[in-house]
Amino acid sequence: MSANNDVIIDVKGLKKYYKGDEIKALDDITTTIKKGEVVAIIGPSGSGKSTFLRSLNLLEVPTDGTILFENTDITSPETNINVLRQKMGMVFQHFNLFPHLSVMDNMTLAPRKLLKMSKDDAEKKAKDLLKMVALEDRARAFPSQLSGGQKQRIAIVRALMMSPDVLLFDEPTSALDPEMVGEVLDVMKKLAQEGMTMAVVTHEMGFAREVASRVIFMENGRIALEGTPEEVFNNPSNERLKTFLAKVL
Amino acid sequence: MNYLLLATLAMPQWLQKLKSDFILNFVDDDRYMYIVKGLIVTAEVTFFATLLGIVLGALVAIIRSTHDKLAPTMRMGAPKVALKIVNAISQVYLTVIRGTPVVVQLMIAYFIIFVTSNNKVLIAVLAFGFNSGAYVAEIIRSGIMSIDNGQFEAGRSLGFNYAQTMIYIIIPQAFKNVLPALANEFIVLLKETSISGYVGLQDLARGGDVIRSRTYSAFMPLLAVAAIYLIIVMFFSKLVTMLERRLRNSER
């Protein structure tokens, strides 16, 4: 096709309004996410970061605009969103592990039911991924037996079980005790180094600065500024960004 | 033999009265058979009404919660209209059943709807099943709604469709949460079937009442009936406690 080949997500004129058009959670967002990019989305609370991220796999249905995922318009009624979501992993602030299933079953449920992977293959893959996050001894544990950091690492590898083309992180460390933030960020860093395409809504400015290839600063449902971490953090030209960074850094 | 006579004579007055009462109410003319046959009818009606209630209740609960969860985001079209219609029917059903006494419903079923049929057990099963279904529906629906929406989103984000998310993720958790309430509904239903006598069905309660009307002695037959209900209820309560503990342990 065209030069679009390395673009994984292409967002054009994305709008999300509530109560008619009284509340503009997303107000005309246009951006792209390319293969291998790590995009950090930052901004004050209520700026629309999470709404934007959740729109990317249609957990929020936008009011207007288009989102192309690998050249398929996910907002179109003809699109089977369930199939596309298999290729877009998502990690939530509150982990959302399935409490009635063991770690192993949490991980193997989707690939076995949706990809028809055999039990042996799925468990082998799960074990490899558990090794990557240093939790291979917790395969038989239930979520209630895990710490917050462990839960989030399991949530990440559960998403990886589907071999997604992009991972969406919705404030993955915001619900964690401070001493557990590092272990989750380390896993994310490792994924970034392996070339995983990631979009991360985060309050961890250190992570954004160090790992992200691009930073999007949102305010009032708009992209106020985007650029490399150096451009955003070292020389903030935008007044609002300056105030925001002064508060969080 | 003389010893036996002596023993009888040595019994205090009230015990002798109790004994002759017992013989009069249960042994003479094989009157205990009223209790036995009544117990079988009660068990039959309760068992099949529970089954019907759970099937109907689950169906209505799924319709109602699917409507509440999906309808606001659905595009206009045939599926949305169909969902709205079945949801409206479900709501009428819930309102009417929960808004009228079960004894009136039973009598309407027997004397109006199924007036041509004389299968009293079947009519009771249908009446109690439809009644219980309304309560079970609200129990299961509250179970589904009590599951954190994040569970739902996690399922959908992995690529499961709505039905798969319900089956693999939401229902197993919801069922565990509502098990005590469902067991309670079963116990309520068991006791409610004691009004079957209103349509001439010879259930356990009616069996005791028939004995009373024959012997003009109320104490023994009615207390025996009460004791039997109590024992059954205690047995099932115990069973549910064990099952609950088992389900909870699977998460530890």
XYZ file of C-alpha atoms in Angstrom, chain B residues 53 56-62 64 93-94 132-142 182:
23
model
C -37.766 -20.631 38.529
C -36.911 -18.464 33.879
C -35.085 -16.223 36.340
C -31.721 -16.621 34.600
C -33.332 -15.839 31.254
C -35.058 -12.703 32.527
C -31.919 -11.609 34.424
C -29.795 -11.930 31.278
C -32.579 -7.238 31.799
C -43.675 -10.005 34.319
C -41.575 -8.854 37.282
C -40.084 -17.872 41.991
C -38.646 -16.938 38.578
C -39.384 -13.275 39.239
C -37.458 -13.277 42.494
C -34.623 -15.387 41.087
C -34.370 -12.964 38.151
C -33.749 -10.032 40.446
C -31.272 -12.036 42.533
C -29.232 -13.091 39.492
C -29.454 -9.630 37.944
C -28.107 -8.040 41.117
C -30.602 -18.254 45.723
